[in-house]
């Protein structure tokens, strides 16, 4: 009887520990109510989970960041802000968001899932500016609360998938550009999964480009948000993953970004796989060698001191 009781106590403590790790603090990005580029809140936010368990959020006009803090006993001090994909039309918030936050927590890394505003000319002015403004604000909030969350100010990165990868790369290349430039918004590293990098017609994902730029689409903005053209000596190191049979976002997006980093002598690691398609996250079953990409990322994080060996 005592052995059974001890086992039940151990299971209960384990469950409580997991629940503590999984608990999130959801923070409004603009708590003072002064949301930049705000026009109206009449657009309705909707969340739908499909048959495969993917949570899709649309109509986001009030941005937030969900904090998944690594337990103190295992924390490495590193943190990553995650930008889900969805073509700037929706957010794939589970398999490209919260699922990864928990994966990072298991490895001592705190994670923050960014629910950034989706460009919409009805809800905001200059819609192309809005996702970047939210991403910059998210990075600033993480840094402002670094002591509270046991985070090293020099170990805060960004991760993005597809259009979220475009946002992560835009943050990496534009944090010091424009009127809102801020060193506090700079990521220390970036992890880019099948990212939209370029808006140039030859390799762009047209839906992401058109959703981001909206009615103000122009050759000038297409060039400005083609991140392979905006890499500088200040752009942070990157880890890239892409499948060569990706028919949604051509693999050339990752290749061009990698080459731009290489030309500026910025450390970068790229993994290209023959098959895998698009939007897989960690759902790699039946996709051959693509199943190895999380282990490759783990090795990269360890090599930079963001994970313990």
PDB file of C-alpha atoms in Angstrom, residues 6-309:
ATOM      1  CA  UNK A   6       4.484   6.692  -3.083  1.00  0.00           C
ATOM      2  CA  UNK A   7       3.973   5.995  -6.757  1.00  0.00           C
ATOM      3  CA  UNK A   8       0.790   8.083  -6.823  1.00  0.00           C
ATOM      4  CA  UNK A   9       2.573  10.967  -5.073  1.00  0.00           C
ATOM      5  CA  UNK A  10       5.422  10.768  -7.594  1.00  0.00           C
ATOM      6  CA  UNK A  11       2.971  10.796 -10.493  1.00  0.00           C
ATOM      7  CA  UNK A  12       1.120  13.749  -8.997  1.00  0.00           C
ATOM      8  CA  UNK A  13       4.328  15.733  -8.549  1.00  0.00           C
ATOM      9  CA  UNK A  14       5.361  14.922 -12.102  1.00  0.00           C
ATOM     10  CA  UNK A  15       1.991  16.109 -13.424  1.00  0.00           C
ATOM     11  CA  UNK A  16       2.204  19.306 -11.411  1.00  0.00           C
ATOM     12  CA  UNK A  17       5.703  19.941 -12.743  1.00  0.00           C
ATOM     13  CA  UNK A  18       4.503  19.477 -16.325  1.00  0.00           C
ATOM     14  CA  UNK A  19       1.490  21.730 -15.763  1.00  0.00           C
ATOM     15  CA  UNK A  20       3.751  24.424 -14.326  1.00  0.00           C
ATOM     16  CA  UNK A  21       5.983  24.205 -17.382  1.00  0.00           C
ATOM     17  CA  UNK A  22       3.024  24.309 -19.740  1.00  0.00           C
ATOM     18  CA  UNK A  23       1.335  27.264 -18.094  1.00  0.00           C
ATOM     19  CA  UNK A  24       1.491  30.432 -20.134  1.00  0.00           C
ATOM     20  CA  UNK A  25       1.295  34.090 -19.407  1.00  0.00           C
ATOM     21  CA  UNK A  26      -0.420  35.900 -22.264  1.00  0.00           C
ATOM     22  CA  UNK A  27       0.667  39.514 -22.571  1.00  0.00           C
ATOM     23  CA  UNK A  28      -0.825  42.278 -24.693  1.00  0.00           C
ATOM     24  CA  UNK A  29       1.921  43.679 -26.900  1.00  0.00           C
ATOM     25  CA  UNK A  30       0.575  47.201 -26.578  1.00  0.00           C
ATOM     26  CA  UNK A  31      -0.858  47.291 -23.017  1.00  0.00           C
ATOM     27  CA  UNK A  32      -1.430  51.043 -22.983  1.00  0.00           C
ATOM     28  CA  UNK A  33      -4.008  50.618 -25.738  1.00  0.00           C
ATOM     29  CA  UNK A  34      -1.973  52.708 -28.171  1.00  0.00           C
ATOM     30  CA  UNK A  35      -1.695  50.139 -30.947  1.00  0.00           C
ATOM     31  CA  UNK A  36       0.286  51.657 -33.832  1.00  0.00           C
ATOM     32  CA  UNK A  37      -1.370  51.867 -37.245  1.00  0.00           C
ATOM     33  CA  UNK A  38      -4.724  51.047 -35.620  1.00  0.00           C
ATOM     34  CA  UNK A  39      -7.843  51.916 -37.606  1.00  0.00           C
ATOM     35  CA  UNK A  40     -10.735  49.786 -36.323  1.00  0.00           C
ATOM     36  CA  UNK A  41     -11.455  46.648 -34.288  1.00  0.00           C
ATOM     37  CA  UNK A  42     -14.488  45.667 -36.349  1.00  0.00           C
ATOM     38  CA  UNK A  43     -12.607  42.718 -37.909  1.00  0.00           C
ATOM     39  CA  UNK A  44     -13.515  39.563 -35.979  1.00  0.00           C
ATOM     40  CA  UNK A  45     -10.806  37.193 -34.756  1.00  0.00           C
ATOM     41  CA  UNK A  46     -11.637  33.506 -35.255  1.00  0.00           C
ATOM     42  CA  UNK A  47      -9.917  30.290 -34.113  1.00  0.00           C
ATOM     43  CA  UNK A  48     -10.577  26.947 -35.809  1.00  0.00           C
ATOM     44  CA  UNK A  49      -8.915  23.579 -35.190  1.00  0.00           C
ATOM     45  CA  UNK A  50      -9.047  21.287 -38.229  1.00  0.00           C
ATOM     46  CA  UNK A  51      -9.269  17.504 -38.392  1.00  0.00           C
ATOM     47  CA  UNK A  52      -5.493  17.135 -38.221  1.00  0.00           C
ATOM     48  CA  UNK A  53      -5.317  19.153 -34.996  1.00  0.00           C
ATOM     49  CA  UNK A  54      -3.899  22.321 -36.525  1.00  0.00           C
ATOM     50  CA  UNK A  55      -5.145  25.515 -34.866  1.00  0.00           C
ATOM     51  CA  UNK A  56      -5.718  28.321 -37.357  1.00  0.00           C
ATOM     52  CA  UNK A  57      -6.336  31.868 -36.156  1.00  0.00           C
ATOM     53  CA  UNK A  58      -7.632  34.536 -38.529  1.00  0.00           C
ATOM     54  CA  UNK A  59      -8.585  38.191 -38.224  1.00  0.00           C
ATOM     55  CA  UNK A  60      -5.929  39.062 -35.622  1.00  0.00           C
ATOM     56  CA  UNK A  61      -6.049  42.789 -34.854  1.00  0.00           C
ATOM     57  CA  UNK A  62      -5.067  42.717 -31.154  1.00  0.00           C
ATOM     58  CA  UNK A  63      -1.573  41.213 -30.886  1.00  0.00           C
ATOM     59  CA  UNK A  64      -0.300  39.227 -27.901  1.00  0.00           C
ATOM     60  CA  UNK A  65       2.672  37.152 -26.859  1.00  0.00           C
ATOM     61  CA  UNK A  66       2.300  33.879 -24.926  1.00  0.00           C
ATOM     62  CA  UNK A  67       5.193  33.146 -22.563  1.00  0.00           C
ATOM     63  CA  UNK A  68       6.358  29.560 -21.987  1.00  0.00           C
ATOM     64  CA  UNK A  69       9.070  29.889 -19.356  1.00  0.00           C
ATOM     65  CA  UNK A  70      11.620  27.105 -18.907  1.00  0.00           C
ATOM     66  CA  UNK A  71      11.819  25.679 -15.356  1.00  0.00           C
ATOM     67  CA  UNK A  72      14.585  27.367 -13.350  1.00  0.00           C
ATOM     68  CA  UNK A  73      16.327  24.084 -12.591  1.00  0.00           C
ATOM     69  CA  UNK A  74      16.888  23.357 -16.295  1.00  0.00           C
ATOM     70  CA  UNK A  75      16.910  26.852 -17.837  1.00  0.00           C
ATOM     71  CA  UNK A  76      19.923  27.731 -19.996  1.00  0.00           C
ATOM     72  CA  UNK A  77      19.096  31.437 -20.114  1.00  0.00           C
ATOM     73  CA  UNK A  78      18.231  31.248 -23.805  1.00  0.00           C
ATOM     74  CA  UNK A  79      14.875  32.264 -25.257  1.00  0.00           C
ATOM     75  CA  UNK A  80      13.204  32.259 -28.653  1.00  0.00           C
ATOM     76  CA  UNK A  81      10.220  34.197 -30.013  1.00  0.00           C
ATOM     77  CA  UNK A  82       8.176  32.031 -32.387  1.00  0.00           C
ATOM     78  CA  UNK A  83       6.319  33.470 -35.396  1.00  0.00           C
ATOM     79  CA  UNK A  84       3.774  30.978 -36.802  1.00  0.00           C
ATOM     80  CA  UNK A  85       3.192  30.875 -40.536  1.00  0.00           C
ATOM     81  CA  UNK A  86       0.031  31.157 -42.580  1.00  0.00           C
ATOM     82  CA  UNK A  87       0.701  33.368 -45.580  1.00  0.00           C
ATOM     83  CA  UNK A  88      -0.035  36.555 -43.606  1.00  0.00           C
ATOM     84  CA  UNK A  89      -3.672  35.442 -43.847  1.00  0.00           C
ATOM     85  CA  UNK A  90      -3.924  33.135 -40.817  1.00  0.00           C
ATOM     86  CA  UNK A  91      -1.655  31.915 -38.016  1.00  0.00           C
ATOM     87  CA  UNK A  92      -0.907  28.190 -37.759  1.00  0.00           C
ATOM     88  CA  UNK A  93      -0.649  28.647 -34.021  1.00  0.00           C
ATOM     89  CA  UNK A  94      -0.235  25.084 -32.742  1.00  0.00           C
ATOM     90  CA  UNK A  95       2.106  22.981 -34.918  1.00  0.00           C
ATOM     91  CA  UNK A  96       4.120  26.119 -35.749  1.00  0.00           C
ATOM     92  CA  UNK A  97       3.705  27.743 -32.360  1.00  0.00           C
ATOM     93  CA  UNK A  98       2.790  26.207 -29.017  1.00  0.00           C
ATOM     94  CA  UNK A  99       4.065  22.727 -29.959  1.00  0.00           C
ATOM     95  CA  UNK A 100       7.532  24.157 -30.492  1.00  0.00           C
ATOM     96  CA  UNK A 101       7.338  26.250 -27.325  1.00  0.00           C
ATOM     97  CA  UNK A 102       6.955  23.054 -25.314  1.00  0.00           C
ATOM     98  CA  UNK A 103       9.797  21.403 -27.254  1.00  0.00           C
ATOM     99  CA  UNK A 104      12.098  24.303 -26.345  1.00  0.00           C
ATOM    100  CA  UNK A 105      10.985  24.220 -22.703  1.00  0.00           C
ATOM    101  CA  UNK A 106      11.961  20.543 -22.494  1.00  0.00           C
ATOM    102  CA  UNK A 107      15.470  21.642 -23.461  1.00  0.00           C
ATOM    103  CA  UNK A 108      15.760  24.514 -20.999  1.00  0.00           C
ATOM    104  CA  UNK A 109      14.894  27.289 -23.454  1.00  0.00           C
ATOM    105  CA  UNK A 110      12.075  29.729 -22.747  1.00  0.00           C
ATOM    106  CA  UNK A 111       9.748  30.378 -25.672  1.00  0.00           C
ATOM    107  CA  UNK A 112       7.278  33.064 -26.644  1.00  0.00           C
ATOM    108  CA  UNK A 113       4.591  32.540 -29.273  1.00  0.00           C
ATOM    109  CA  UNK A 114       3.848  35.774 -31.085  1.00  0.00           C
ATOM    110  CA  UNK A 115       0.264  36.334 -32.175  1.00  0.00           C
ATOM    111  CA  UNK A 116       1.032  39.132 -34.571  1.00  0.00           C
ATOM    112  CA  UNK A 117      -1.565  41.190 -36.391  1.00  0.00           C
ATOM    113  CA  UNK A 118      -2.536  39.952 -39.832  1.00  0.00           C
ATOM    114  CA  UNK A 119      -2.380  42.689 -42.484  1.00  0.00           C
ATOM    115  CA  UNK A 120      -5.836  44.048 -43.268  1.00  0.00           C
ATOM    116  CA  UNK A 121      -6.531  47.404 -44.905  1.00  0.00           C
ATOM    117  CA  UNK A 122      -9.875  47.651 -43.078  1.00  0.00           C
ATOM    118  CA  UNK A 123      -8.276  47.327 -39.637  1.00  0.00           C
ATOM    119  CA  UNK A 124      -5.001  49.211 -39.980  1.00  0.00           C
ATOM    120  CA  UNK A 125      -3.093  51.857 -41.869  1.00  0.00           C
ATOM    121  CA  UNK A 126       0.023  50.952 -43.883  1.00  0.00           C
ATOM    122  CA  UNK A 127      -0.652  47.275 -43.274  1.00  0.00           C
ATOM    123  CA  UNK A 128       2.781  46.169 -44.498  1.00  0.00           C
ATOM    124  CA  UNK A 129       4.373  47.833 -41.446  1.00  0.00           C
ATOM    125  CA  UNK A 130       2.226  46.099 -38.860  1.00  0.00           C
ATOM    126  CA  UNK A 131       3.685  42.556 -38.472  1.00  0.00           C
ATOM    127  CA  UNK A 132       7.205  43.973 -38.123  1.00  0.00           C
ATOM    128  CA  UNK A 133       6.075  46.535 -35.538  1.00  0.00           C
ATOM    129  CA  UNK A 134       4.525  43.702 -33.509  1.00  0.00           C
ATOM    130  CA  UNK A 135       7.642  41.517 -33.817  1.00  0.00           C
ATOM    131  CA  UNK A 136       9.889  44.379 -32.701  1.00  0.00           C
ATOM    132  CA  UNK A 137       7.627  45.076 -29.743  1.00  0.00           C
ATOM    133  CA  UNK A 138       7.641  41.384 -28.823  1.00  0.00           C
ATOM    134  CA  UNK A 139      11.438  41.303 -28.700  1.00  0.00           C
ATOM    135  CA  UNK A 140      11.502  44.477 -26.607  1.00  0.00           C
ATOM    136  CA  UNK A 141       9.037  43.004 -24.085  1.00  0.00           C
ATOM    137  CA  UNK A 142      11.125  39.850 -23.727  1.00  0.00           C
ATOM    138  CA  UNK A 143      14.225  41.929 -23.047  1.00  0.00           C
ATOM    139  CA  UNK A 144      12.387  44.210 -20.613  1.00  0.00           C
ATOM    140  CA  UNK A 145      11.271  41.161 -18.610  1.00  0.00           C
ATOM    141  CA  UNK A 146      14.495  39.167 -18.950  1.00  0.00           C
ATOM    142  CA  UNK A 147      15.345  39.290 -15.244  1.00  0.00           C
ATOM    143  CA  UNK A 148      11.830  38.220 -14.261  1.00  0.00           C
ATOM    144  CA  UNK A 149      11.951  35.269 -16.667  1.00  0.00           C
ATOM    145  CA  UNK A 150      15.583  34.266 -15.964  1.00  0.00           C
ATOM    146  CA  UNK A 151      16.710  35.061 -19.518  1.00  0.00           C
ATOM    147  CA  UNK A 152      20.164  36.112 -20.728  1.00  0.00           C
ATOM    148  CA  UNK A 153      19.890  39.357 -22.705  1.00  0.00           C
ATOM    149  CA  UNK A 154      22.419  38.041 -25.223  1.00  0.00           C
ATOM    150  CA  UNK A 155      20.631  34.750 -25.924  1.00  0.00           C
ATOM    151  CA  UNK A 156      17.272  35.836 -27.364  1.00  0.00           C
ATOM    152  CA  UNK A 157      16.447  34.616 -30.865  1.00  0.00           C
ATOM    153  CA  UNK A 158      13.546  34.467 -33.279  1.00  0.00           C
ATOM    154  CA  UNK A 159      12.013  31.511 -35.111  1.00  0.00           C
ATOM    155  CA  UNK A 160       9.602  31.636 -38.025  1.00  0.00           C
ATOM    156  CA  UNK A 161       7.772  29.328 -40.407  1.00  0.00           C
ATOM    157  CA  UNK A 162       6.804  30.189 -43.990  1.00  0.00           C
ATOM    158  CA  UNK A 163       5.343  33.732 -43.840  1.00  0.00           C
ATOM    159  CA  UNK A 164       6.331  33.732 -40.163  1.00  0.00           C
ATOM    160  CA  UNK A 165       9.824  32.989 -41.454  1.00  0.00           C
ATOM    161  CA  UNK A 166       9.540  36.101 -43.587  1.00  0.00           C
ATOM    162  CA  UNK A 167       8.608  38.064 -40.476  1.00  0.00           C
ATOM    163  CA  UNK A 168      11.539  36.568 -38.531  1.00  0.00           C
ATOM    164  CA  UNK A 169      13.931  37.405 -41.377  1.00  0.00           C
ATOM    165  CA  UNK A 170      12.417  40.890 -41.687  1.00  0.00           C
ATOM    166  CA  UNK A 171      12.994  41.455 -37.973  1.00  0.00           C
ATOM    167  CA  UNK A 172      16.579  40.226 -38.402  1.00  0.00           C
ATOM    168  CA  UNK A 173      17.290  42.606 -41.292  1.00  0.00           C
ATOM    169  CA  UNK A 174      15.051  45.607 -40.516  1.00  0.00           C
ATOM    170  CA  UNK A 175      15.268  46.040 -36.724  1.00  0.00           C
ATOM    171  CA  UNK A 176      17.690  48.926 -37.339  1.00  0.00           C
ATOM    172  CA  UNK A 177      15.847  50.466 -40.300  1.00  0.00           C
ATOM    173  CA  UNK A 178      13.167  53.139 -40.402  1.00  0.00           C
ATOM    174  CA  UNK A 179      11.746  55.487 -37.777  1.00  0.00           C
ATOM    175  CA  UNK A 180      11.093  52.698 -35.264  1.00  0.00           C
ATOM    176  CA  UNK A 181      14.646  51.277 -35.373  1.00  0.00           C
ATOM    177  CA  UNK A 182      15.705  49.758 -32.056  1.00  0.00           C
ATOM    178  CA  UNK A 183      18.735  47.766 -30.913  1.00  0.00           C
ATOM    179  CA  UNK A 184      16.519  46.152 -28.265  1.00  0.00           C
ATOM    180  CA  UNK A 185      14.498  44.548 -31.066  1.00  0.00           C
ATOM    181  CA  UNK A 186      17.499  42.755 -32.568  1.00  0.00           C
ATOM    182  CA  UNK A 187      17.442  38.942 -32.352  1.00  0.00           C
ATOM    183  CA  UNK A 188      20.706  37.264 -31.391  1.00  0.00           C
ATOM    184  CA  UNK A 189      19.953  34.398 -33.787  1.00  0.00           C
ATOM    185  CA  UNK A 190      17.242  33.258 -36.176  1.00  0.00           C
ATOM    186  CA  UNK A 191      15.749  29.859 -37.002  1.00  0.00           C
ATOM    187  CA  UNK A 192      13.930  29.853 -40.339  1.00  0.00           C
ATOM    188  CA  UNK A 193      11.745  26.951 -41.450  1.00  0.00           C
ATOM    189  CA  UNK A 194      10.716  26.880 -45.139  1.00  0.00           C
ATOM    190  CA  UNK A 195      10.733  30.684 -44.956  1.00  0.00           C
ATOM    191  CA  UNK A 196       9.348  33.213 -47.361  1.00  0.00           C
ATOM    192  CA  UNK A 197      12.418  35.414 -47.784  1.00  0.00           C
ATOM    193  CA  UNK A 198      11.912  37.239 -51.046  1.00  0.00           C
ATOM    194  CA  UNK A 199       8.941  39.103 -52.517  1.00  0.00           C
ATOM    195  CA  UNK A 200      10.549  39.258 -55.951  1.00  0.00           C
ATOM    196  CA  UNK A 201       8.322  37.661 -58.619  1.00  0.00           C
ATOM    197  CA  UNK A 202      10.789  34.929 -59.631  1.00  0.00           C
ATOM    198  CA  UNK A 203      10.733  33.146 -56.250  1.00  0.00           C
ATOM    199  CA  UNK A 204       8.049  34.871 -54.161  1.00  0.00           C
ATOM    200  CA  UNK A 205       5.088  33.227 -52.497  1.00  0.00           C
ATOM    201  CA  UNK A 206       2.500  35.437 -54.151  1.00  0.00           C
ATOM    202  CA  UNK A 207      -0.150  35.072 -51.465  1.00  0.00           C
ATOM    203  CA  UNK A 208       2.189  36.171 -48.663  1.00  0.00           C
ATOM    204  CA  UNK A 209       3.432  39.104 -50.736  1.00  0.00           C
ATOM    205  CA  UNK A 210      -0.045  40.331 -51.656  1.00  0.00           C
ATOM    206  CA  UNK A 211      -1.469  39.847 -48.159  1.00  0.00           C
ATOM    207  CA  UNK A 212       1.428  41.768 -46.616  1.00  0.00           C
ATOM    208  CA  UNK A 213       1.634  44.681 -49.022  1.00  0.00           C
ATOM    209  CA  UNK A 214      -2.069  45.044 -49.825  1.00  0.00           C
ATOM    210  CA  UNK A 215      -3.131  48.060 -51.899  1.00  0.00           C
ATOM    211  CA  UNK A 216       0.230  49.779 -51.371  1.00  0.00           C
ATOM    212  CA  UNK A 217       2.123  47.078 -53.266  1.00  0.00           C
ATOM    213  CA  UNK A 218       4.902  48.636 -55.312  1.00  0.00           C
ATOM    214  CA  UNK A 219       8.293  47.745 -56.750  1.00  0.00           C
ATOM    215  CA  UNK A 220       9.876  49.766 -53.964  1.00  0.00           C
ATOM    216  CA  UNK A 221       8.126  47.813 -51.196  1.00  0.00           C
ATOM    217  CA  UNK A 222       8.766  44.497 -52.946  1.00  0.00           C
ATOM    218  CA  UNK A 223      12.484  45.286 -52.851  1.00  0.00           C
ATOM    219  CA  UNK A 224      12.344  46.610 -49.276  1.00  0.00           C
ATOM    220  CA  UNK A 225      10.747  43.409 -47.946  1.00  0.00           C
ATOM    221  CA  UNK A 226      12.917  41.060 -50.027  1.00  0.00           C
ATOM    222  CA  UNK A 227      15.164  40.194 -47.127  1.00  0.00           C
ATOM    223  CA  UNK A 228      17.972  38.656 -49.154  1.00  0.00           C
ATOM    224  CA  UNK A 229      18.588  42.212 -50.409  1.00  0.00           C
ATOM    225  CA  UNK A 230      18.617  43.720 -46.909  1.00  0.00           C
ATOM    226  CA  UNK A 231      21.239  41.575 -45.183  1.00  0.00           C
ATOM    227  CA  UNK A 232      23.997  43.632 -43.541  1.00  0.00           C
ATOM    228  CA  UNK A 233      26.975  43.012 -41.278  1.00  0.00           C
ATOM    229  CA  UNK A 234      24.578  43.463 -38.335  1.00  0.00           C
ATOM    230  CA  UNK A 235      22.177  40.673 -39.389  1.00  0.00           C
ATOM    231  CA  UNK A 236      22.212  37.809 -36.828  1.00  0.00           C
ATOM    232  CA  UNK A 237      23.329  34.234 -37.576  1.00  0.00           C
ATOM    233  CA  UNK A 238      20.717  31.892 -39.016  1.00  0.00           C
ATOM    234  CA  UNK A 239      19.710  28.232 -39.133  1.00  0.00           C
ATOM    235  CA  UNK A 240      17.632  27.367 -42.206  1.00  0.00           C
ATOM    236  CA  UNK A 241      15.571  24.301 -43.164  1.00  0.00           C
ATOM    237  CA  UNK A 242      13.842  23.765 -46.507  1.00  0.00           C
ATOM    238  CA  UNK A 243      12.640  20.895 -48.705  1.00  0.00           C
ATOM    239  CA  UNK A 244      13.610  20.948 -52.379  1.00  0.00           C
ATOM    240  CA  UNK A 245      10.147  19.766 -53.445  1.00  0.00           C
ATOM    241  CA  UNK A 246       8.411  22.668 -51.654  1.00  0.00           C
ATOM    242  CA  UNK A 247       5.859  23.894 -54.203  1.00  0.00           C
ATOM    243  CA  UNK A 248       4.487  26.584 -51.869  1.00  0.00           C
ATOM    244  CA  UNK A 249       7.667  28.510 -51.107  1.00  0.00           C
ATOM    245  CA  UNK A 250      10.537  27.737 -53.525  1.00  0.00           C
ATOM    246  CA  UNK A 251      13.724  26.494 -51.893  1.00  0.00           C
ATOM    247  CA  UNK A 252      15.566  29.390 -53.573  1.00  0.00           C
ATOM    248  CA  UNK A 253      14.223  31.605 -50.782  1.00  0.00           C
ATOM    249  CA  UNK A 254      16.449  29.902 -48.207  1.00  0.00           C
ATOM    250  CA  UNK A 255      19.344  29.568 -50.648  1.00  0.00           C
ATOM    251  CA  UNK A 256      19.370  33.264 -51.517  1.00  0.00           C
ATOM    252  CA  UNK A 257      19.252  34.269 -47.841  1.00  0.00           C
ATOM    253  CA  UNK A 258      22.070  31.858 -47.002  1.00  0.00           C
ATOM    254  CA  UNK A 259      24.221  33.267 -49.801  1.00  0.00           C
ATOM    255  CA  UNK A 260      23.518  36.830 -48.678  1.00  0.00           C
ATOM    256  CA  UNK A 261      24.643  35.921 -45.144  1.00  0.00           C
ATOM    257  CA  UNK A 262      27.709  34.134 -46.518  1.00  0.00           C
ATOM    258  CA  UNK A 263      28.662  37.213 -48.545  1.00  0.00           C
ATOM    259  CA  UNK A 264      28.576  39.298 -45.354  1.00  0.00           C
ATOM    260  CA  UNK A 265      30.561  36.609 -43.474  1.00  0.00           C
ATOM    261  CA  UNK A 266      27.669  35.990 -41.069  1.00  0.00           C
ATOM    262  CA  UNK A 267      27.563  32.430 -39.645  1.00  0.00           C
ATOM    263  CA  UNK A 268      24.747  30.390 -41.149  1.00  0.00           C
ATOM    264  CA  UNK A 269      23.775  26.731 -41.320  1.00  0.00           C
ATOM    265  CA  UNK A 270      21.362  25.452 -43.956  1.00  0.00           C
ATOM    266  CA  UNK A 271      19.740  22.028 -44.286  1.00  0.00           C
ATOM    267  CA  UNK A 272      18.074  21.156 -47.590  1.00  0.00           C
ATOM    268  CA  UNK A 273      16.118  17.923 -47.933  1.00  0.00           C
ATOM    269  CA  UNK A 274      15.005  16.229 -51.158  1.00  0.00           C
ATOM    270  CA  UNK A 275      11.419  15.748 -50.027  1.00  0.00           C
ATOM    271  CA  UNK A 276       9.089  17.149 -47.405  1.00  0.00           C
ATOM    272  CA  UNK A 277       6.878  19.700 -49.096  1.00  0.00           C
ATOM    273  CA  UNK A 278       5.720  22.646 -47.028  1.00  0.00           C
ATOM    274  CA  UNK A 279       4.255  23.363 -43.613  1.00  0.00           C
ATOM    275  CA  UNK A 280       5.375  20.204 -41.827  1.00  0.00           C
ATOM    276  CA  UNK A 281       6.786  21.581 -38.579  1.00  0.00           C
ATOM    277  CA  UNK A 282       7.832  18.442 -36.742  1.00  0.00           C
ATOM    278  CA  UNK A 283       5.302  16.280 -38.581  1.00  0.00           C
ATOM    279  CA  UNK A 284       7.938  14.538 -40.674  1.00  0.00           C
ATOM    280  CA  UNK A 285       6.619  10.949 -40.815  1.00  0.00           C
ATOM    281  CA  UNK A 286       6.983   9.498 -44.291  1.00  0.00           C
ATOM    282  CA  UNK A 287       9.190  12.371 -45.452  1.00  0.00           C
ATOM    283  CA  UNK A 288      12.486  10.519 -45.490  1.00  0.00           C
ATOM    284  CA  UNK A 289      15.608  12.223 -44.185  1.00  0.00           C
ATOM    285  CA  UNK A 290      13.621  15.343 -43.270  1.00  0.00           C
ATOM    286  CA  UNK A 291      12.935  13.600 -39.955  1.00  0.00           C
ATOM    287  CA  UNK A 292      16.519  14.509 -38.971  1.00  0.00           C
ATOM    288  CA  UNK A 293      16.046  18.277 -39.033  1.00  0.00           C
ATOM    289  CA  UNK A 294      15.091  18.736 -35.328  1.00  0.00           C
ATOM    290  CA  UNK A 295      18.248  16.865 -34.289  1.00  0.00           C
ATOM    291  CA  UNK A 296      20.293  19.139 -36.557  1.00  0.00           C
ATOM    292  CA  UNK A 297      18.746  22.196 -34.919  1.00  0.00           C
ATOM    293  CA  UNK A 298      19.478  20.731 -31.502  1.00  0.00           C
ATOM    294  CA  UNK A 299      23.142  20.328 -32.443  1.00  0.00           C
ATOM    295  CA  UNK A 300      23.285  23.916 -33.713  1.00  0.00           C
ATOM    296  CA  UNK A 301      21.740  25.285 -30.519  1.00  0.00           C
ATOM    297  CA  UNK A 302      24.230  23.312 -28.417  1.00  0.00           C
ATOM    298  CA  UNK A 303      27.173  24.531 -30.499  1.00  0.00           C
ATOM    299  CA  UNK A 304      26.213  28.142 -29.742  1.00  0.00           C
ATOM    300  CA  UNK A 305      25.650  27.543 -26.044  1.00  0.00           C
ATOM    301  CA  UNK A 306      21.874  27.940 -26.127  1.00  0.00           C
ATOM    302  CA  UNK A 307      21.342  24.329 -25.023  1.00  0.00           C
ATOM    303  CA  UNK A 308      23.264  22.160 -22.597  1.00  0.00           C
ATOM    304  CA  UNK A 309      25.163  19.119 -23.866  1.00  0.00           C
TER     305      UNK A 309
END
